[in-house]
PDB file of C-alpha atoms in Angstrom:
ATOM      1  CA  MET A 157     -22.274  98.962 221.532  1.00 46.00           C
ATOM      2  CA  ALA A 158     -23.142  96.960 224.319  1.00 47.00           C
ATOM      3  CA  LYS A 159     -19.715  95.314 224.393  1.00 50.00           C
ATOM      4  CA  LEU A 160     -17.914  98.498 225.078  1.00 54.00           C
ATOM      5  CA  SER A 161     -19.630  99.131 227.254  1.00 68.00           C
ATOM      6  CA  ASP A 162     -19.124  95.701 229.485  1.00 76.00           C
ATOM      7  CA  GLY A 163     -15.653  95.958 228.906  1.00 83.00           C
ATOM      8  CA  PHE A 164     -15.786 100.015 229.765  1.00 89.00           C
ATOM      9  CA  HIS A 165     -17.608  98.874 232.398  1.00 87.00           C
ATOM     10  CA  GLN A 166     -15.417  95.935 234.059  1.00 87.00           C
ATOM     11  CA  ALA A 167     -11.596  98.259 232.977  1.00 92.00           C
ATOM     12  CA  VAL A 168     -13.448 100.984 235.546  1.00 92.00           C
ATOM     13  CA  CYS A 169     -14.118  98.335 238.014  1.00 90.00           C
ATOM     14  CA  ARG A 170     -11.374  96.557 238.127  1.00 92.00           C
ATOM     15  CA  THR A 171      -9.409  99.274 238.131  1.00 94.00           C
ATOM     16  CA  PHE A 172     -11.097 101.347 241.263  1.00 93.00           C
ATOM     17  CA  LEU A 173     -10.733  98.022 243.312  1.00 93.00           C
ATOM     18  CA  LEU A 174      -7.123  98.030 242.348  1.00 93.00           C
ATOM     19  CA  LEU A 175      -6.826 101.684 243.874  1.00 93.00           C
ATOM     20  CA  ALA A 176      -8.859 100.633 246.340  1.00 93.00           C
ATOM     21  CA  ALA A 177      -7.106  97.977 247.464  1.00 93.00           C
ATOM     22  CA  ALA A 178      -3.877 100.016 246.920  1.00 91.00           C
ATOM     23  CA  LEU A 179      -4.634 102.190 249.603  1.00 90.00           C
ATOM     24  CA  ALA A 180      -6.139 100.095 252.199  1.00 91.00           C
ATOM     25  CA  ALA A 181      -1.989  97.865 251.967  1.00 89.00           C
ATOM     26  CA  ALA A 182      -0.569 101.324 252.394  1.00 85.00           C
ATOM     27  CA  PHE A 183      -2.872 102.446 254.995  1.00 87.00           C
ATOM     28  CA  LEU A 184      -2.083  99.824 257.177  1.00 86.00           C
ATOM     29  CA  TRP A 185       1.808  99.864 256.143  1.00 81.00           C
ATOM     30  CA  ALA A 186       2.088 102.963 257.637  1.00 77.00           C
ATOM     31  CA  TYR A 187      -0.628 101.994 260.879  1.00 79.00           C
ATOM     32  CA  LEU A 188       1.099  98.485 261.174  1.00 78.00           C
ATOM     33  CA  ARG A 189       4.558 100.019 260.781  1.00 73.00           C
ATOM     34  CA  MET A 190       5.409  97.254 258.704  1.00 71.00           C
ATOM     35  CA  GLN A 191       8.837  98.712 257.579  1.00 65.00           C
ATOM     36  CA  GLU A 192       9.846  94.989 256.260  1.00 60.00           C
ATOM     37  CA  GLY A 193       6.626  95.583 254.084  1.00 62.00           C
ATOM     38  CA  ASN A 194       8.238  97.929 251.235  1.00 68.00           C
ATOM     39  CA  LEU A 195       6.120  98.814 248.119  1.00 80.00           C
ATOM     40  CA  LEU A 196       5.915  94.589 247.564  1.00 87.00           C
ATOM     41  CA  ILE A 197       2.426  94.544 249.912  1.00 90.00           C
ATOM     42  CA  VAL A 198       0.900  97.868 248.106  1.00 90.00           C
ATOM     43  CA  VAL A 199       1.496  95.515 244.677  1.00 91.00           C
ATOM     44  CA  PHE A 200       0.627  92.292 245.900  1.00 95.00           C
ATOM     45  CA  ALA A 201      -2.947  93.912 247.191  1.00 94.00           C
ATOM     46  CA  ALA A 202      -2.827  95.537 244.752  1.00 94.00           C
ATOM     47  CA  LEU A 203      -2.999  92.789 241.632  1.00 94.00           C
ATOM     48  CA  SER A 204      -4.090  90.436 243.801  1.00 95.00           C
ATOM     49  CA  ALA A 205      -7.412  92.206 244.613  1.00 94.00           C
ATOM     50  CA  VAL A 206      -8.039  92.408 241.415  1.00 93.00           C
ATOM     51  CA  ARG A 207      -6.944  88.989 240.534  1.00 93.00           C
ATOM     52  CA  VAL A 208      -9.617  87.377 243.085  1.00 91.00           C
ATOM     53  CA  LEU A 209     -11.677  89.774 241.470  1.00 85.00           C
ATOM     54  CA  LYS A 210     -12.530  87.318 237.793  1.00 80.00           C
ATOM     55  CA  THR A 211     -12.710  84.131 240.191  1.00 77.00           C
ATOM     56  CA  THR A 212     -16.266  82.690 240.944  1.00 70.00           C
ATOM     57  CA  PRO A 213     -18.079  80.904 243.354  1.00 75.00           C
ATOM     58  CA  ALA A 214     -16.316  82.826 246.819  1.00 73.00           C
ATOM     59  CA  ALA A 215     -14.880  79.810 247.890  1.00 76.00           C
ATOM     60  CA  ALA A 216     -12.689  80.066 244.333  1.00 83.00           C
ATOM     61  CA  LYS A 217     -12.392  83.295 245.536  1.00 86.00           C
ATOM     62  CA  LEU A 218     -10.635  82.663 249.614  1.00 89.00           C
ATOM     63  CA  ARG A 219      -8.926  79.979 247.960  1.00 92.00           C
ATOM     64  CA  THR A 220      -7.169  81.820 244.865  1.00 93.00           C
ATOM     65  CA  ILE A 221      -6.530  84.679 247.400  1.00 95.00           C
ATOM     66  CA  VAL A 222      -4.742  81.687 250.138  1.00 95.00           C
ATOM     67  CA  ASN A 223      -2.667  79.922 247.163  1.00 96.00           C
ATOM     68  CA  LEU A 224      -1.420  83.521 246.200  1.00 97.00           C
ATOM     69  CA  THR A 225      -0.178  84.546 249.013  1.00 97.00           C
ATOM     70  CA  THR A 226       1.066  82.000 250.484  1.00 97.00           C
ATOM     71  CA  ALA A 227       3.489  81.504 247.747  1.00 97.00           C
ATOM     72  CA  ALA A 228       4.318  85.195 247.364  1.00 97.00           C
ATOM     73  CA  ALA A 229       5.487  84.979 250.838  1.00 96.00           C
ATOM     74  CA  LEU A 230       6.700  81.951 250.124  1.00 97.00           C
ATOM     75  CA  LEU A 231       8.833  83.771 246.500  1.00 97.00           C
ATOM     76  CA  GLN A 232       9.903  86.309 248.902  1.00 95.00           C
ATOM     77  CA  TYR A 233      11.370  84.417 251.457  1.00 96.00           C
ATOM     78  CA  ILE A 234      13.317  82.691 249.732  1.00 96.00           C
ATOM     79  CA  VAL A 235      14.671  85.750 248.135  1.00 95.00           C
ATOM     80  CA  GLY A 236      15.391  87.730 251.095  1.00 92.00           C
ATOM     81  CA  ALA A 237      17.279  84.774 252.905  1.00 92.00           C
ATOM     82  CA  SER A 238      19.355  83.472 250.008  1.00 90.00           C
ATOM     83  CA  ASN A 239      21.496  86.918 249.725  1.00 79.00           C
ATOM     84  CA  HIS A 240      24.695  84.882 250.556  1.00 76.00           C
ATOM     85  CA  GLY A 241      26.530  84.186 247.355  1.00 75.00           C
ATOM     86  CA  LEU A 242      26.042  85.152 243.533  1.00 78.00           C
ATOM     87  CA  LEU A 243      24.790  82.156 242.592  1.00 80.00           C
ATOM     88  CA  LEU A 244      22.640  80.692 245.759  1.00 86.00           C
ATOM     89  CA  SER A 245      20.751  84.843 245.402  1.00 89.00           C
ATOM     90  CA  VAL A 246      19.439  83.832 241.439  1.00 94.00           C
ATOM     91  CA  LEU A 247      19.729  80.069 241.447  1.00 94.00           C
ATOM     92  CA  LEU A 248      17.081  79.412 244.750  1.00 94.00           C
ATOM     93  CA  PRO A 249      14.625  82.085 243.485  1.00 96.00           C
ATOM     94  CA  VAL A 250      14.674  81.134 239.464  1.00 96.00           C
ATOM     95  CA  THR A 251      13.959  77.559 240.786  1.00 96.00           C
ATOM     96  CA  ALA A 252      11.743  78.420 242.430  1.00 97.00           C
ATOM     97  CA  GLY A 253       9.895  80.676 240.490  1.00 97.00           C
ATOM     98  CA  TRP A 254       9.715  77.791 238.251  1.00 97.00           C
ATOM     99  CA  ILE A 255       7.692  75.571 240.104  1.00 97.00           C
ATOM    100  CA  ILE A 256       5.351  78.488 240.880  1.00 97.00           C
ATOM    101  CA  LEU A 257       4.895  78.714 236.811  1.00 97.00           C
ATOM    102  CA  ARG A 258       4.315  75.183 236.565  1.00 96.00           C
ATOM    103  CA  THR A 259       1.628  74.382 239.482  1.00 96.00           C
ATOM    104  CA  MET A 260      -0.068  78.017 239.210  1.00 96.00           C
ATOM    105  CA  PRO A 261      -2.253  78.924 236.253  1.00 95.00           C
ATOM    106  CA  ALA A 262      -0.281  82.089 234.740  1.00 95.00           C
ATOM    107  CA  ASP A 263      -2.051  84.868 236.014  1.00 94.00           C
ATOM    108  CA  SER A 264      -1.428  84.084 239.086  1.00 96.00           C
ATOM    109  CA  ALA A 265       2.371  82.908 238.535  1.00 97.00           C
ATOM    110  CA  HIS A 266       3.806  86.181 237.738  1.00 97.00           C
ATOM    111  CA  LEU A 267       1.818  88.177 239.906  1.00 97.00           C
ATOM    112  CA  VAL A 268       3.474  86.295 242.277  1.00 97.00           C
ATOM    113  CA  LEU A 269       7.274  86.024 240.648  1.00 97.00           C
ATOM    114  CA  LEU A 270       6.643  89.987 240.564  1.00 96.00           C
ATOM    115  CA  THR A 271       6.207  90.762 244.285  1.00 95.00           C
ATOM    116  CA  GLY A 272       8.679  87.042 244.892  1.00 95.00           C
ATOM    117  CA  PHE A 273      11.402  89.570 243.077  1.00 95.00           C
ATOM    118  CA  LEU A 274      10.643  92.906 244.084  1.00 93.00           C
ATOM    119  CA  ALA A 275      12.154  91.126 247.188  1.00 92.00           C
ATOM    120  CA  TYR A 276      15.364  91.960 246.193  1.00 92.00           C
ATOM    121  CA  THR A 277      15.213  95.775 246.642  1.00 88.00           C
ATOM    122  CA  ALA A 278      13.904  95.004 250.447  1.00 87.00           C
ATOM    123  CA  ALA A 279      15.878  94.658 253.422  1.00 86.00           C
ATOM    124  CA  PRO A 280      18.397  91.305 253.337  1.00 88.00           C
ATOM    125  CA  GLY A 281      18.027  88.665 255.681  1.00 89.00           C
ATOM    126  CA  ALA A 282      15.434  85.150 256.769  1.00 91.00           C
ATOM    127  CA  ALA A 283      14.385  87.672 259.806  1.00 90.00           C
ATOM    128  CA  ALA A 284      13.436  90.386 257.400  1.00 89.00           C
ATOM    129  CA  ALA A 285      12.042  88.038 255.308  1.00 92.00           C
ATOM    130  CA  ALA A 286       9.454  86.683 257.887  1.00 92.00           C
ATOM    131  CA  GLY A 287       8.627  89.638 258.608  1.00 90.00           C
ATOM    132  CA  ARG A 288       7.225  90.601 254.718  1.00 92.00           C
ATOM    133  CA  CYS A 289       5.591  86.877 255.022  1.00 93.00           C
ATOM    134  CA  VAL A 290       3.347  88.474 257.664  1.00 92.00           C
ATOM    135  CA  ASP A 291       2.801  91.894 255.921  1.00 92.00           C
ATOM    136  CA  ILE A 292       1.621  89.758 252.608  1.00 94.00           C
ATOM    137  CA  VAL A 293      -0.318  87.776 254.846  1.00 94.00           C
ATOM    138  CA  ILE A 294      -2.075  90.659 255.803  1.00 93.00           C
ATOM    139  CA  ALA A 295      -1.496  92.290 252.400  1.00 93.00           C
ATOM    140  CA  GLY A 296      -4.026  89.174 251.197  1.00 94.00           C
ATOM    141  CA  ALA A 297      -6.780  89.791 253.437  1.00 94.00           C
ATOM    142  CA  ALA A 298      -6.856  93.354 253.250  1.00 93.00           C
ATOM    143  CA  ALA A 299      -7.327  92.649 249.602  1.00 93.00           C
ATOM    144  CA  TRP A 300      -9.239  89.186 249.859  1.00 92.00           C
ATOM    145  CA  LEU A 301     -12.084  91.481 252.119  1.00 91.00           C
ATOM    146  CA  ILE A 302     -11.956  94.353 249.395  1.00 91.00           C
ATOM    147  CA  SER A 303     -12.586  92.317 246.076  1.00 88.00           C
ATOM    148  CA  TRP A 304     -14.983  90.319 247.896  1.00 84.00           C
ATOM    149  CA  SER A 305     -17.240  93.116 249.048  1.00 82.00           C
ATOM    150  CA  ALA A 306     -16.275  94.752 245.203  1.00 78.00           C
ATOM    151  CA  ALA A 307     -18.026  91.603 243.995  1.00 71.00           C
ATOM    152  CA  VAL A 308     -21.448  91.176 246.816  1.00 64.00           C
ATOM    153  CA  LYS A 309     -22.193  95.483 245.664  1.00 61.00           C
ATOM    154  CA  SER A 310     -21.498  94.201 242.298  1.00 58.00           C
ATOM    155  CA  SER A 311     -25.074  94.118 239.994  1.00 51.00           C
ATOM    156  CA  SER A 312     -23.033  92.460 236.838  1.00 49.00           C
ATOM    157  CA  PRO A 313     -20.769  89.397 237.120  1.00 51.00           C
ATOM    158  CA  ALA A 314     -17.546  90.458 235.848  1.00 51.00           C
ATOM    159  CA  THR A 315     -16.945  88.022 232.607  1.00 53.00           C
ATOM    160  CA  VAL A 316     -14.978  85.118 234.469  1.00 57.00           C
ATOM    161  CA  GLN A 317     -11.721  83.219 231.628  1.00 65.00           C
ATOM    162  CA  PRO A 318     -10.344  79.905 232.259  1.00 73.00           C
ATOM    163  CA  ASP A 319      -7.007  80.199 233.715  1.00 82.00           C
ATOM    164  CA  ARG A 320      -4.493  79.536 231.638  1.00 89.00           C
ATOM    165  CA  PHE A 321      -1.988  77.834 232.281  1.00 92.00           C
ATOM    166  CA  LEU A 322       2.108  77.579 230.547  1.00 94.00           C
ATOM    167  CA  SER A 323       2.723  74.334 229.476  1.00 93.00           C
ATOM    168  CA  LYS A 324       6.413  72.978 229.859  1.00 94.00           C
ATOM    169  CA  PRO A 325       8.902  74.670 227.195  1.00 92.00           C
ATOM    170  CA  ALA A 326       7.169  77.729 227.914  1.00 94.00           C
ATOM    171  CA  ALA A 327       7.938  77.795 232.094  1.00 96.00           C
ATOM    172  CA  ALA A 328      11.163  76.705 231.388  1.00 95.00           C
ATOM    173  CA  LEU A 329      11.728  79.387 228.779  1.00 95.00           C
ATOM    174  CA  GLU A 330      11.129  82.181 230.842  1.00 96.00           C
ATOM    175  CA  SER A 331      12.497  80.326 233.780  1.00 97.00           C
ATOM    176  CA  TRP A 332      15.433  80.920 231.980  1.00 96.00           C
ATOM    177  CA  THR A 333      15.079  84.301 230.931  1.00 97.00           C
ATOM    178  CA  ILE A 334      14.619  85.270 234.432  1.00 97.00           C
ATOM    179  CA  PHE A 335      16.883  83.504 235.723  1.00 97.00           C
ATOM    180  CA  CYS A 336      19.586  85.217 232.931  1.00 97.00           C
ATOM    181  CA  THR A 337      18.332  88.852 234.360  1.00 97.00           C
ATOM    182  CA  ALA A 338      18.634  88.116 237.971  1.00 96.00           C
ATOM    183  CA  PHE A 339      22.347  86.887 237.004  1.00 95.00           C
ATOM    184  CA  LEU A 340      23.085  90.370 235.135  1.00 95.00           C
ATOM    185  CA  TYR A 341      21.153  92.408 238.230  1.00 95.00           C
ATOM    186  CA  LYS A 342      23.139  90.509 240.980  1.00 92.00           C
ATOM    187  CA  SER A 343      26.189  90.931 238.718  1.00 92.00           C
ATOM    188  CA  LEU A 344      26.372  94.056 237.652  1.00 89.00           C
ATOM    189  CA  PRO A 345      27.088  97.189 239.842  1.00 85.00           C
ATOM    190  CA  LEU A 346      24.229  99.424 237.478  1.00 86.00           C
ATOM    191  CA  PRO A 347      22.300 101.742 239.552  1.00 82.00           C
ATOM    192  CA  GLN A 348      18.810 100.587 239.310  1.00 86.00           C
ATOM    193  CA  SER A 349      20.031  97.522 237.505  1.00 92.00           C
ATOM    194  CA  ILE A 350      16.186  95.705 239.149  1.00 93.00           C
ATOM    195  CA  TRP A 351      14.582  96.827 236.070  1.00 94.00           C
ATOM    196  CA  ILE A 352      16.239  94.337 233.891  1.00 96.00           C
ATOM    197  CA  VAL A 353      14.599  91.358 236.262  1.00 97.00           C
ATOM    198  CA  LEU A 354      11.008  93.606 235.831  1.00 95.00           C
ATOM    199  CA  THR A 355      11.130  94.525 232.627  1.00 96.00           C
ATOM    200  CA  VAL A 356      11.234  90.866 232.185  1.00 97.00           C
ATOM    201  CA  ILE A 357       8.345  90.087 234.531  1.00 97.00           C
ATOM    202  CA  PHE A 358       5.958  92.309 233.361  1.00 96.00           C
ATOM    203  CA  ILE A 359       6.686  91.546 229.561  1.00 96.00           C
ATOM    204  CA  TYR A 360       4.854  88.070 230.391  1.00 96.00           C
ATOM    205  CA  MET A 361       2.730  89.742 232.744  1.00 95.00           C
ATOM    206  CA  ILE A 362       0.864  92.155 230.151  1.00 94.00           C
ATOM    207  CA  ARG A 363       1.197  89.277 226.549  1.00 94.00           C
ATOM    208  CA  GLN A 364      -1.539  87.381 226.079  1.00 89.00           C
ATOM    209  CA  PRO A 365      -1.214  84.005 223.817  1.00 85.00           C
ATOM    210  CA  HIS A 366       0.577  84.193 220.500  1.00 84.00           C
ATOM    211  CA  GLU A 367       1.150  87.774 220.916  1.00 89.00           C
ATOM    212  CA  SER A 368       5.232  89.451 219.825  1.00 87.00           C
ATOM    213  CA  SER A 369       7.036  90.567 222.259  1.00 92.00           C
ATOM    214  CA  ILE A 370       9.217  93.248 219.969  1.00 93.00           C
ATOM    215  CA  SER A 371       5.904  95.646 220.108  1.00 93.00           C
ATOM    216  CA  LEU A 372       5.671  95.374 224.237  1.00 95.00           C
ATOM    217  CA  VAL A 373       9.451  95.633 224.478  1.00 95.00           C
ATOM    218  CA  ARG A 374       9.439  98.484 221.960  1.00 94.00           C
ATOM    219  CA  GLN A 375       6.565  99.684 223.766  1.00 95.00           C
ATOM    220  CA  ARG A 376       8.382  99.082 226.763  1.00 95.00           C
ATOM    221  CA  ILE A 377      11.812 100.479 225.836  1.00 94.00           C
ATOM    222  CA  PHE A 378      10.149 104.061 224.639  1.00 94.00           C
ATOM    223  CA  SER A 379       7.694 104.533 227.501  1.00 95.00           C
ATOM    224  CA  VAL A 380      10.170 103.834 230.296  1.00 94.00           C
ATOM    225  CA  PRO A 381      12.044 107.254 230.073  1.00 93.00           C
ATOM    226  CA  ALA A 382       9.048 109.101 228.633  1.00 93.00           C
ATOM    227  CA  GLY A 383       7.278 108.575 232.105  1.00 92.00           C
ATOM    228  CA  ILE A 384      11.062 109.495 233.854  1.00 88.00           C
ATOM    229  CA  PHE A 385      10.934 112.795 231.843  1.00 87.00           C
ATOM    230  CA  LEU A 386       6.857 113.063 233.385  1.00 87.00           C
ATOM    231  CA  GLY A 387       7.646 112.203 236.688  1.00 84.00           C
ATOM    232  CA  GLY A 388      10.931 114.690 237.086  1.00 78.00           C
ATOM    233  CA  LEU A 389       9.247 117.570 236.039  1.00 81.00           C
ATOM    234  CA  TYR A 390       5.757 116.435 238.187  1.00 79.00           C
ATOM    235  CA  SER A 391       8.046 116.421 240.752  1.00 74.00           C
ATOM    236  CA  GLY A 392       9.705 119.375 240.205  1.00 71.00           C
ATOM    237  CA  THR A 393       6.814 121.505 240.217  1.00 72.00           C
ATOM    238  CA  ALA A 394       5.266 119.759 243.007  1.00 64.00           C
ATOM    239  CA  VAL A 395       8.557 121.149 245.048  1.00 58.00           C
ATOM    240  CA  MET A 396       8.500 124.360 243.755  1.00 63.00           C
ATOM    241  CA  LEU A 397       4.588 124.523 244.175  1.00 60.00           C
ATOM    242  CA  ASP A 398       2.484 122.704 246.186  1.00 63.00           C
ATOM    243  CA  HIS A 399       3.669 119.237 247.832  1.00 64.00           C
ATOM    244  CA  ARG A 400       0.817 118.350 247.862  1.00 67.00           C
ATOM    245  CA  LEU A 401       0.497 117.837 244.714  1.00 67.00           C
ATOM    246  CA  ALA A 402       2.400 113.419 245.351  1.00 66.00           C
ATOM    247  CA  TYR A 403      -1.101 113.500 245.874  1.00 73.00           C
ATOM    248  CA  PHE A 404      -2.188 112.914 243.032  1.00 80.00           C
ATOM    249  CA  MET A 405       0.210 110.037 242.523  1.00 81.00           C
ATOM    250  CA  PRO A 406      -2.147 106.604 242.918  1.00 84.00           C
ATOM    251  CA  VAL A 407      -4.353 108.245 240.596  1.00 87.00           C
ATOM    252  CA  ILE A 408      -1.865 108.597 238.203  1.00 88.00           C
ATOM    253  CA  ALA A 409      -1.177 105.019 238.636  1.00 89.00           C
ATOM    254  CA  ALA A 410      -4.659 104.073 238.358  1.00 91.00           C
ATOM    255  CA  ALA A 411      -4.907 105.687 234.602  1.00 92.00           C
ATOM    256  CA  GLY A 412      -1.948 103.401 233.295  1.00 94.00           C
ATOM    257  CA  PHE A 413      -4.100 100.657 234.342  1.00 94.00           C
ATOM    258  CA  PHE A 414      -7.139 101.544 233.327  1.00 95.00           C
ATOM    259  CA  MET A 415      -5.463 101.713 230.020  1.00 94.00           C
ATOM    260  CA  LEU A 416      -4.123  98.444 230.167  1.00 94.00           C
ATOM    261  CA  TYR A 417      -7.707  96.746 231.453  1.00 93.00           C
ATOM    262  CA  TYR A 418     -10.129  98.388 228.649  1.00 93.00           C
ATOM    263  CA  ARG A 419      -7.585  99.063 225.562  1.00 91.00           C
ATOM    264  CA  HIS A 420      -3.910  96.776 226.548  1.00 92.00           C
ATOM    265  CA  ASP A 421      -2.265  99.217 225.894  1.00 94.00           C
ATOM    266  CA  PHE A 422       1.137  99.107 227.234  1.00 95.00           C
ATOM    267  CA  PHE A 423       3.243 101.753 226.235  1.00 95.00           C
ATOM    268  CA  ALA A 424       0.295 104.015 228.764  1.00 95.00           C
ATOM    269  CA  PHE A 425       0.286 101.580 231.123  1.00 95.00           C
ATOM    270  CA  SER A 426       3.996 102.258 231.207  1.00 94.00           C
ATOM    271  CA  LEU A 427       4.270 105.598 230.707  1.00 93.00           C
ATOM    272  CA  PHE A 428       1.701 106.389 233.775  1.00 93.00           C
ATOM    273  CA  PHE A 429       3.663 103.736 235.859  1.00 91.00           C
ATOM    274  CA  MET A 430       6.675 104.792 235.834  1.00 90.00           C
ATOM    275  CA  PHE A 431       5.440 108.541 235.989  1.00 89.00           C
ATOM    276  CA  ALA A 432       3.407 107.718 239.349  1.00 86.00           C
ATOM    277  CA  PHE A 433       6.457 105.187 240.283  1.00 82.00           C
ATOM    278  CA  THR A 434      10.000 107.976 239.689  1.00 79.00           C
ATOM    279  CA  VAL A 435       7.707 110.648 241.816  1.00 77.00           C
ATOM    280  CA  TYR A 436       7.186 107.950 244.145  1.00 73.00           C
ATOM    281  CA  ALA A 437      10.675 106.862 244.410  1.00 65.00           C
ATOM    282  CA  ASP A 438      11.964 110.242 244.486  1.00 60.00           C
ATOM    283  CA  TRP A 439       9.225 111.371 248.209  1.00 61.00           C
ATOM    284  CA  MET A 440       9.768 108.390 250.161  1.00 56.00           C
ATOM    285  CA  SER A 441      13.881 108.588 249.603  1.00 50.00           C
ATOM    286  CA  GLY A 442      13.569 112.514 251.279  1.00 47.00           C
ATOM    287  CA  ILE A 443      15.510 113.889 247.553  1.00 47.00           C
ATOM    288  CA  SER A 444      12.758 115.386 246.413  1.00 46.00           C
ATOM    289  CA  CYS A 445      14.711 119.315 246.747  1.00 48.00           C
ATOM    290  CA  SER A 446      17.566 116.814 244.736  1.00 50.00           C
ATOM    291  CA  PHE A 447      16.094 115.292 241.788  1.00 54.00           C
ATOM    292  CA  ASP A 448      18.656 113.177 240.237  1.00 65.00           C
ATOM    293  CA  PHE A 449      16.779 113.243 237.194  1.00 70.00           C
ATOM    294  CA  ARG A 450      20.228 112.316 235.319  1.00 75.00           C
ATOM    295  CA  GLN A 451      20.417 109.141 237.219  1.00 75.00           C
ATOM    296  CA  LEU A 452      17.291 107.665 236.763  1.00 77.00           C
ATOM    297  CA  LEU A 453      16.455 108.604 233.478  1.00 84.00           C
ATOM    298  CA  LEU A 454      19.656 106.817 232.300  1.00 88.00           C
ATOM    299  CA  GLY A 455      20.441 103.994 235.059  1.00 88.00           C
ATOM    300  CA  ARG A 456      16.285 102.893 234.635  1.00 90.00           C
ATOM    301  CA  THR A 457      16.338 103.077 230.683  1.00 92.00           C
ATOM    302  CA  LEU A 458      19.416 101.059 229.730  1.00 94.00           C
ATOM    303  CA  ALA A 459      18.152  98.123 232.438  1.00 95.00           C
ATOM    304  CA  THR A 460      14.820  98.502 230.710  1.00 95.00           C
ATOM    305  CA  ALA A 461      16.980  98.139 227.310  1.00 96.00           C
ATOM    306  CA  ILE A 462      19.314  95.823 229.010  1.00 96.00           C
ATOM    307  CA  GLY A 463      16.210  93.301 230.348  1.00 97.00           C
ATOM    308  CA  ALA A 464      14.442  93.438 227.074  1.00 96.00           C
ATOM    309  CA  ALA A 465      17.010  92.962 224.720  1.00 96.00           C
ATOM    310  CA  VAL A 466      18.235  89.497 227.674  1.00 97.00           C
ATOM    311  CA  LEU A 467      14.111  88.577 226.324  1.00 97.00           C
ATOM    312  CA  LEU A 468      14.393  88.813 223.093  1.00 96.00           C
ATOM    313  CA  THR A 469      17.629  86.971 222.666  1.00 96.00           C
ATOM    314  CA  ILE A 470      16.351  83.954 224.387  1.00 95.00           C
ATOM    315  CA  GLU A 471      13.126  83.782 222.673  1.00 93.00           C
ATOM    316  CA  LYS A 472      14.939  83.906 218.997  1.00 91.00           C
ATOM    317  CA  ILE A 473      17.958  81.699 219.703  1.00 91.00           C
ATOM    318  CA  THR A 474      14.964  79.386 221.534  1.00 88.00           C
ATOM    319  CA  ALA A 475      12.584  79.708 218.246  1.00 81.00           C
ATOM    320  CA  ASP A 476      15.588  79.044 215.982  1.00 63.00           C
ATOM    321  CA  PHE A 477      16.611  76.242 217.483  1.00 62.00           C
ATOM    322  CA  SER A 478      13.282  74.139 218.146  1.00 59.00           C
ATOM    323  CA  GLY A 479      13.381  75.870 213.809  1.00 58.00           C
ATOM    324  CA  SER A 480      16.465  73.750 213.214  1.00 57.00           C
ATOM    325  CA  ARG A 481      14.706  70.481 214.995  1.00 53.00           C
ATOM    326  CA  ALA A 482      11.764  70.221 213.155  1.00 52.00           C
ATOM    327  CA  ALA A 483      13.445  70.879 209.506  1.00 56.00           C
ATOM    328  CA  ALA A 484      15.390  67.883 210.735  1.00 56.00           C
ATOM    329  CA  THR A 485      12.551  65.478 211.703  1.00 56.00           C
TER     330      THR A 485
END
C-alpha cells in the first residue's frame, strides 16, 4: 500500500510540474511574442522540467537542463536550416539524432529528438531556427526554475533511477527507423504526415526496456482516432456552447500524462494527448467554426499507421537478421 501511495504521489507531482512548466512556457510564448517558437517550446519546457526533477543534486539538475537545452536548440536548428533538398533535410537531422542517441541518456535523447523534429512543423530557414534557439533557452530556464522550486518545496524526494544509455545497435536501429519515417514525411504528399515521424519517437520515448513494440503500436493506432473523434466533439460543443471550454485543454492533456506516469498506460496517454492536441490545433488555426474532422481523422490515423508499420517492419527485419547470424555462428 505504501508503494502504491508513493507511486500515486510521484505521478501527481510530476503531472503538476509538467502542467506548470507548460503553462509558464505558453505564457512566455505569448508575452514575449516568440512567434518562431511554435508548440515545440511548450513541449520542451514541460517534458524537460519532469526530466530535471528526476536528477539530483542541484548541480546535476543544472547540468541536465543545460545539456537538454543545448542539444534541443542545435537539433531543431539543423532541422530548420537544412530545408534545401529532400535528402539533405532528412540526412543531416537524422545524423545529428544518432549522435544524440549515442551521447545522451535515453530519456534525455528522446526528449531532444521530439523537440528537434517538431521543428519540421515550424517556420523553415536559418533565421527562424536561430530565433527558436533563443526561445528554447528561455523555455529551458523557466523549466529549470520550476523544477528547482518543486524540488526545494517537496517534503519527500522523488525516487531517482540511474540513467540508461542506448547500446550502439539500439541507437542505430532507432536512427534508421527515424530516417525512414522522416524520408516518408518529406516524400509523401499527405496531410498530417508529420505524425509518421512523431509516432515512432513517441513509442521509443515511452517504451520500457524489454517492452514489446507491438503492444504500444496497437494502443497507439486505436487511441489516435478515438482521441481525434472526442476532440472533434469537444471542439464543436465549445463553439456552440461556450468557447471557454477550450481552457480545460491543458488539464485534459495533463490527465493523459498522469495515466502514463502512474500506470504506464500508453493508450490513455495517447487518447488524452490527441484529444487535447486536436482541439488546440483547431482553435489555433482559427477555423474552429469549420472543423475539418474528416481530414484530421484520416490524415493523422493514416500517418500513425504508416509510422507504426515502418517501426514494426524494421524491428522484424533486424530481429530476423540477428537471429540468422546467431544461428550461422
